[in-house]
Tab-separated table of C-alpha atoms and ligand atoms in Angstrom:
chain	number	residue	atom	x	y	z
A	1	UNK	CA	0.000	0.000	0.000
A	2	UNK	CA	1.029	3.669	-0.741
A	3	UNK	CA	-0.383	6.621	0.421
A	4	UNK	CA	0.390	10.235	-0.262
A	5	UNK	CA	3.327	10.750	1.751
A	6	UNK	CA	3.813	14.339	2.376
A	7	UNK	CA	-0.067	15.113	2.818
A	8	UNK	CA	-0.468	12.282	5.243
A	9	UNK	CA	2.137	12.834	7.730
A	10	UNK	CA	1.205	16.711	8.463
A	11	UNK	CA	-2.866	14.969	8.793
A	12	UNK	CA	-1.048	12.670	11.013
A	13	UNK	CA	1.879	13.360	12.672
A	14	UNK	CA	-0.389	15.465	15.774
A	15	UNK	CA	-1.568	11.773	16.252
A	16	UNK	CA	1.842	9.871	16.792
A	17	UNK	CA	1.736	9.225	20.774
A	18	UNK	CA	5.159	11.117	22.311
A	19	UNK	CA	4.527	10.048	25.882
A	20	UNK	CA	6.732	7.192	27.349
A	21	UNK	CA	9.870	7.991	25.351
A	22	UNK	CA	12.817	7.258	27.793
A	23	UNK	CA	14.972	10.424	28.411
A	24	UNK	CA	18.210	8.723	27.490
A	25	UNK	CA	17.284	7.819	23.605
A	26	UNK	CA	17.245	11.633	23.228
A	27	UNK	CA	20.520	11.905	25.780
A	28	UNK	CA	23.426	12.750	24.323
A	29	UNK	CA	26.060	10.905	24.074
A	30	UNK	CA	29.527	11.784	22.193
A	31	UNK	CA	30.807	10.726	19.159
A	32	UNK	CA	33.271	7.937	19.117
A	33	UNK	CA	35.278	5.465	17.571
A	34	UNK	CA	33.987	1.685	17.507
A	35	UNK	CA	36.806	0.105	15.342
A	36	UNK	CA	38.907	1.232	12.478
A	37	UNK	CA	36.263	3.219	10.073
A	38	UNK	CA	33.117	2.430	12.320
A	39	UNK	CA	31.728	5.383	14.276
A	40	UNK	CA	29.051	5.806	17.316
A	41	UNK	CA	27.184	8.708	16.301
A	42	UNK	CA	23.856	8.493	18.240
A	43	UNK	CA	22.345	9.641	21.181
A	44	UNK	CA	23.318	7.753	25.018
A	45	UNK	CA	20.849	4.612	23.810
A	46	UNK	CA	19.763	4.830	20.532
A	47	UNK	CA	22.523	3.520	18.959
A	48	UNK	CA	23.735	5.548	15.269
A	49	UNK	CA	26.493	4.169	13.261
A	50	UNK	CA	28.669	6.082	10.361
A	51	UNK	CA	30.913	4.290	8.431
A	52	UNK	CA	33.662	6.634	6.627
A	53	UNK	CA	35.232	6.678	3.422
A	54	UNK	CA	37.346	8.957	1.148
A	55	UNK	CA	34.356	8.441	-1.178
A	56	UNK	CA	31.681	9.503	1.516
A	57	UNK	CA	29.842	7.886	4.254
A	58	UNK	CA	27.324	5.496	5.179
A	59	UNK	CA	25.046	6.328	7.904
A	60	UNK	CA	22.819	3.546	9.480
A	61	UNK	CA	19.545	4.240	11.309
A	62	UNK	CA	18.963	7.778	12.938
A	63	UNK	CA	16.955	8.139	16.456
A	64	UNK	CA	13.307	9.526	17.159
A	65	UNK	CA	12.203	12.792	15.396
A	66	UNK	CA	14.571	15.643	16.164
A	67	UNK	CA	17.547	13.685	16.973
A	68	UNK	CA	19.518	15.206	13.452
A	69	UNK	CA	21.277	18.027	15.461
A	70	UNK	CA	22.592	15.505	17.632
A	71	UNK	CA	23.905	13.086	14.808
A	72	UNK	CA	25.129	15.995	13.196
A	73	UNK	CA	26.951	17.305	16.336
A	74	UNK	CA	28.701	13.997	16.963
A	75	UNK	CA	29.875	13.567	13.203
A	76	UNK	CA	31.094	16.942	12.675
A	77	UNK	CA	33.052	16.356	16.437
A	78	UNK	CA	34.778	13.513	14.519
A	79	UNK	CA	35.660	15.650	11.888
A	80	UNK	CA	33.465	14.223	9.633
A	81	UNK	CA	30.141	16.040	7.593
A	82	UNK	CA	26.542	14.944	7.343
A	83	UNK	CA	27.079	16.466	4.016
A	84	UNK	CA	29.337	13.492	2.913
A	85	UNK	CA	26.889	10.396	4.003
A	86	UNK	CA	26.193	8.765	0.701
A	87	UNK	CA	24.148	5.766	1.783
A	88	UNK	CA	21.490	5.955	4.602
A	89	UNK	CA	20.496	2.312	6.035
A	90	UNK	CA	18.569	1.100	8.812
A	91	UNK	CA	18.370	-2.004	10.805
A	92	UNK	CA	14.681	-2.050	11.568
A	93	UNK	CA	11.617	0.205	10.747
A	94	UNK	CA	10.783	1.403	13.934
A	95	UNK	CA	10.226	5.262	14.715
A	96	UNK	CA	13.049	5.171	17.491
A	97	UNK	CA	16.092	4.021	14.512
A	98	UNK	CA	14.065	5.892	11.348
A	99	UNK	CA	12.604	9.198	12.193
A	100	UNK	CA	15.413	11.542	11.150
A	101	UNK	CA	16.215	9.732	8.403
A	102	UNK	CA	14.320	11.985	5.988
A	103	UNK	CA	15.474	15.284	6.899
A	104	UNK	CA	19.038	13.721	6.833
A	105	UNK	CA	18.416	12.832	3.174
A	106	UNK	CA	17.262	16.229	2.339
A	107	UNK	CA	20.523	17.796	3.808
A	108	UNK	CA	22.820	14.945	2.171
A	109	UNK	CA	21.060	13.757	-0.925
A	110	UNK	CA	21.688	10.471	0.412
A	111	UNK	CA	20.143	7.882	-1.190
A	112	UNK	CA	18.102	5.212	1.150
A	113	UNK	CA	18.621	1.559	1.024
A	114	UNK	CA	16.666	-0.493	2.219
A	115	UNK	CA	14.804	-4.348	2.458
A	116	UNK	CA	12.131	-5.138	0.459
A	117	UNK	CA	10.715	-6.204	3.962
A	118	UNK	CA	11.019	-2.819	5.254
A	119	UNK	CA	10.985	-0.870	2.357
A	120	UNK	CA	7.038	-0.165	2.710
A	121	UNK	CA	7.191	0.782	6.409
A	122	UNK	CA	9.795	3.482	5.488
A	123	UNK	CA	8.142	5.077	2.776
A	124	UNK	CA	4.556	5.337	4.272
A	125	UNK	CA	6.176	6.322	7.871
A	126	UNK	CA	5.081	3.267	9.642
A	127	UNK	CA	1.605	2.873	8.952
A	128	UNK	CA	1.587	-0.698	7.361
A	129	UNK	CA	3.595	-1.785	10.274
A	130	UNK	CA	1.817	-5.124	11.238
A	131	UNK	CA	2.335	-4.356	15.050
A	132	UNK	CA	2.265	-0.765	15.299
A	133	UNK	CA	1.323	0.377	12.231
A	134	UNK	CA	-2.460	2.152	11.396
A	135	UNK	CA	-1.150	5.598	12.326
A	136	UNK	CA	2.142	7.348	10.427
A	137	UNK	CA	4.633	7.080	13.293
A	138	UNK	CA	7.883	9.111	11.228
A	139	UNK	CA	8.243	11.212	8.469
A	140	UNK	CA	8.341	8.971	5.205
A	141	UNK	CA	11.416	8.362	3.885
A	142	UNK	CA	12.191	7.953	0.169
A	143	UNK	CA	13.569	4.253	-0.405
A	144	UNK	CA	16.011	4.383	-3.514
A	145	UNK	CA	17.352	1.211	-3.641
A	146	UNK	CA	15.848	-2.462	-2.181
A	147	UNK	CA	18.928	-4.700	-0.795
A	148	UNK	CA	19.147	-8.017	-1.419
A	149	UNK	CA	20.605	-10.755	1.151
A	150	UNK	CA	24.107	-11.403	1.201
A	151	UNK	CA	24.457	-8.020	-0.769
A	152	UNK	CA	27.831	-6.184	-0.562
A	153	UNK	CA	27.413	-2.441	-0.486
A	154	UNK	CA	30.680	-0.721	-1.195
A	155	UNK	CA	31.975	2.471	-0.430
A	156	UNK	CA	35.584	3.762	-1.055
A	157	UNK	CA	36.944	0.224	0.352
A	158	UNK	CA	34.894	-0.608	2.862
A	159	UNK	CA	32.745	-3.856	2.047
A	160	UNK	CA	29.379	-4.299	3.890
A	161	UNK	CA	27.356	-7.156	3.546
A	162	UNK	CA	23.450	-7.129	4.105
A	163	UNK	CA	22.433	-10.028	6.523
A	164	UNK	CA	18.828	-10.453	6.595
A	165	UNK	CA	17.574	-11.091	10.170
A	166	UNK	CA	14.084	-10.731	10.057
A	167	UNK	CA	11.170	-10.963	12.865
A	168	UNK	CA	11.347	-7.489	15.239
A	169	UNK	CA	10.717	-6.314	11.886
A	170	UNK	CA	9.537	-7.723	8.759
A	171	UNK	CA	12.404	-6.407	7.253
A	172	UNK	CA	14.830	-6.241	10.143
A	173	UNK	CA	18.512	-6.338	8.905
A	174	UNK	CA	21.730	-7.138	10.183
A	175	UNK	CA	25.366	-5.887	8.790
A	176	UNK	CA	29.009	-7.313	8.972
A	177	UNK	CA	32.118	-5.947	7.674
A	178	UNK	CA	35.963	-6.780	8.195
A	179	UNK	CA	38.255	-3.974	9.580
A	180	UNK	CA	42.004	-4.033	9.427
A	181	UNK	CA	43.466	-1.941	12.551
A	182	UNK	CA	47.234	-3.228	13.845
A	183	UNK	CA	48.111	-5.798	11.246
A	184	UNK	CA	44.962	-8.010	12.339
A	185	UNK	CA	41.814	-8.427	10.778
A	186	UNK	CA	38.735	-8.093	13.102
A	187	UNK	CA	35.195	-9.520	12.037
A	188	UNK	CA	32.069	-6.571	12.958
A	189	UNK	CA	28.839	-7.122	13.327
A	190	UNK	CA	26.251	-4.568	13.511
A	191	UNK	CA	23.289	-6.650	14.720
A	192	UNK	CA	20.051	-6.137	14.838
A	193	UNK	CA	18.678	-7.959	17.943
A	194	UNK	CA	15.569	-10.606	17.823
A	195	UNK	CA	14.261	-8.848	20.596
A	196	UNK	CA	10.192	-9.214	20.831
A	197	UNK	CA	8.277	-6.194	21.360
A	198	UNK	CA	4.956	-6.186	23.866
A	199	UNK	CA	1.858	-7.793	22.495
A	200	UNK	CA	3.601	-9.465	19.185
A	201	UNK	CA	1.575	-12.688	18.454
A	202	UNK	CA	4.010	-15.432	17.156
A	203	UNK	CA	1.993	-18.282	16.621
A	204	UNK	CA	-1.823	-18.251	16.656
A	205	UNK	CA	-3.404	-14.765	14.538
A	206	UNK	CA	0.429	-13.969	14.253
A	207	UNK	CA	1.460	-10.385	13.710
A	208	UNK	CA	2.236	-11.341	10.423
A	209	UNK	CA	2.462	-14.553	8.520
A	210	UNK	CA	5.793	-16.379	8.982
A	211	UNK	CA	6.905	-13.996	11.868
A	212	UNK	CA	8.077	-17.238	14.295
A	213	UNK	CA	10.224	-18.900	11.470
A	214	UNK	CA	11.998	-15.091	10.761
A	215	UNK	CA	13.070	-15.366	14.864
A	216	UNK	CA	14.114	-18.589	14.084
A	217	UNK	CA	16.018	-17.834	11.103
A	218	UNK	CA	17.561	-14.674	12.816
A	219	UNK	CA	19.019	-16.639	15.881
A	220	UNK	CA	20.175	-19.470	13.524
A	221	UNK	CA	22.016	-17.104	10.966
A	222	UNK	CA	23.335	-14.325	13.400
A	223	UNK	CA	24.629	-17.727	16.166
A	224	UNK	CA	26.800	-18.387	13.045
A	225	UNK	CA	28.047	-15.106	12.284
A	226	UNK	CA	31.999	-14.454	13.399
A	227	UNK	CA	32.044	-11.864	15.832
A	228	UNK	CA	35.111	-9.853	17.282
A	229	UNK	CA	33.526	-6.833	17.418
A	230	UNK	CA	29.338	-6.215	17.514
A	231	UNK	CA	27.058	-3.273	18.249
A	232	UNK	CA	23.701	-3.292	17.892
A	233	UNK	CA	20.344	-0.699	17.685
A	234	UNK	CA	20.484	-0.100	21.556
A	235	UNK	CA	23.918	1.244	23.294
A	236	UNK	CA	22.188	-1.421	26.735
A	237	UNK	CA	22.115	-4.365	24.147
A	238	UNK	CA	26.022	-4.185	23.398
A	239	UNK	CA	26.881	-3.067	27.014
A	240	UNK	CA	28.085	0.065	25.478
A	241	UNK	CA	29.151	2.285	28.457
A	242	UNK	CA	30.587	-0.620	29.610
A	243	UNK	CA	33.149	-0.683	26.833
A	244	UNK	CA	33.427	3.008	26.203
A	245	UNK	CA	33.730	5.810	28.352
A	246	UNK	CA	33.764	9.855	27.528
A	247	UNK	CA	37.215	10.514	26.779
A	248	UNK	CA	38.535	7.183	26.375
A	249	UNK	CA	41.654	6.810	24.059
A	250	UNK	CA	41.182	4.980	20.857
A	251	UNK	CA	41.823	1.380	21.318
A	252	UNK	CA	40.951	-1.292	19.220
A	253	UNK	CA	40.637	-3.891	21.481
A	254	UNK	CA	37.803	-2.198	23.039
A	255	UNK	CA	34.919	-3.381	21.391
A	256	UNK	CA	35.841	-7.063	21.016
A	257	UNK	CA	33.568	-8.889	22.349
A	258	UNK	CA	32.990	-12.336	20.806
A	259	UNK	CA	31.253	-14.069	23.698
A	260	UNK	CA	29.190	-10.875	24.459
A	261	UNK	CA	27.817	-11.089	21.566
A	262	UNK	CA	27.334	-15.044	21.232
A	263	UNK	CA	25.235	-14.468	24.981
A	264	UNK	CA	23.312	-11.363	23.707
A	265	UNK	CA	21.916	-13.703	20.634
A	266	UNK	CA	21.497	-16.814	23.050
A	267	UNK	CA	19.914	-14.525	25.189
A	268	UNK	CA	17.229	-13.090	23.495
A	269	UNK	CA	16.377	-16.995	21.576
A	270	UNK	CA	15.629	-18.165	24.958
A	271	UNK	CA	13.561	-15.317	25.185
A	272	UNK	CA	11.799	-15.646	21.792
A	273	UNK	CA	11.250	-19.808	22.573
A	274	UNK	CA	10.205	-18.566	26.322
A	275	UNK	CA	7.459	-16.271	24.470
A	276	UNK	CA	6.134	-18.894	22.283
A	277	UNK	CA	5.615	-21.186	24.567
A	278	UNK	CA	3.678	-19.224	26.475
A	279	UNK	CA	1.542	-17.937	23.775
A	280	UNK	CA	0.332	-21.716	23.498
A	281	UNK	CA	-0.442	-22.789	27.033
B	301	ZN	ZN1	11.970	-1.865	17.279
């Protein structure tokens, strides 16, 4: 389904609920350096991620509405511009990851890339989203491109490959890239998490047809991912101010985390079979 973008989110935007939004995905939080050419950009939990090239950048996901300044803020402090991001991605359709994403194309001229599992959600701001769709929850974004799975997107040397890792979202993606930093090569994973939001029906009526084999497929694909380093969409799901501190020197060793990120994927399948089985008693 389309709908007229631009005329339905000024109709609608009045309607999209802004209570209940914890203070820290609008916190800020400073730019920093993950690993080699990966950047933290977002705010102290919604987690933003630039990846830099001579060629330009790639940005993926943004926060809630009005978060640009703050992306913007932390990129230029790296010495970077939002002028220079080439490629927008996301890893999930949801209004917390997606809602600047539009007004960050307009300053750019980025293009958006994006699942054909997603693709929808972004362009009509939310509204055919099976769980929390009906009402436009972020400005529509302008999909240019649909990515494929196992996809490489390049940019000026750096190789990213699309994972799909469907389920939160219909769409939901995952990303992983090698970096070279001190003669070793480090595997990254920028993981979108299986994590099941209130009220999502799995099994019987379920939120959308298939939804409980895309968990399963996430957990199966991202358990066999190689991991040194991983982030994910929220700075609490990859223990983030655990590994990085305000003012901490650049080390590469930092972020590795291999059996953090083996437990964070274990964790949340326990949850997911936990949640099924519950929905059938
Ligand atoms: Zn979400």
């Amino acid at each position: 389904m389309r709908l007229p973008l631009a005329a339905l989110w000024l109709t609608l935007a009045i309607s999209v609920p802004l209570a209940a939004q914890p203070a820290d995905w609008t916190r800020p939080f400073p730019g920093h350096r993950v690993i080699g050419n990966l950047y933290g950009v977002g705010s102290y939990d919604l987690a933003v991620f630039l990846i830099t090239s001579p060629q330009g950048h790639i940005l993926i996901n943004t926060g809630i509405d009005g978060s640009t300044p703050l992306i913007r803020n932390n990129i230029e402090s790296l010495g970077f511009r939002i002028e220079d991001v080439k490629i927008l991605l996301t890893m999930q359709a949801h209004w917390d990851h997606t809602a600047a994403l539009a007004e960050i194309q307009q300053i750019s001229g980025a293009e958006m890339w994006a699942t054909a599992g997603d693709a929808p959600m972004l362009e009509d701001g939310g509204f055919s989203d099976p769980h929390f769709g009906g009402k436009v929850s972020f400005k529509p974004v302008k999909v240019n491109r649909i990515l494929k799975d196992g996809e490489v997107i390049e940019m000026g040397g750096t190789r990213l490959t699309v994972v799909e890792t469907p389920g939160h979202t219909r769409g939901s993606v995952s990303y992983t890239m090698k970096v070279r930093e001190g003669g070793r090569d480090y595997d990254v994973v920028i993981a979108n998490m299986g994590s099941i939001n209130p009220g999502l029906r799995l099994a019987a009526d379920p939120t959308y047809p298939g939804i409980a084999e895309d968990f399963a497929k996430t957990f199966r694909i991202q358990k066999a991912l190689p991991a040194d380093v991983w982030v994910a969409g929220h700075a609490s799901q990859y223990a983030l101010h655990e590994k990085y501190k305000p003012g901490q020197t650049y080390n590469p060793a930092a972020f590795v985390d291999p059996e953090g990120y083996r437990a964070a994927v274990e964790r949340h399948e326990k949850l997911y079979i936990e949640y099924l089985a519950a929905e059938r008693r």
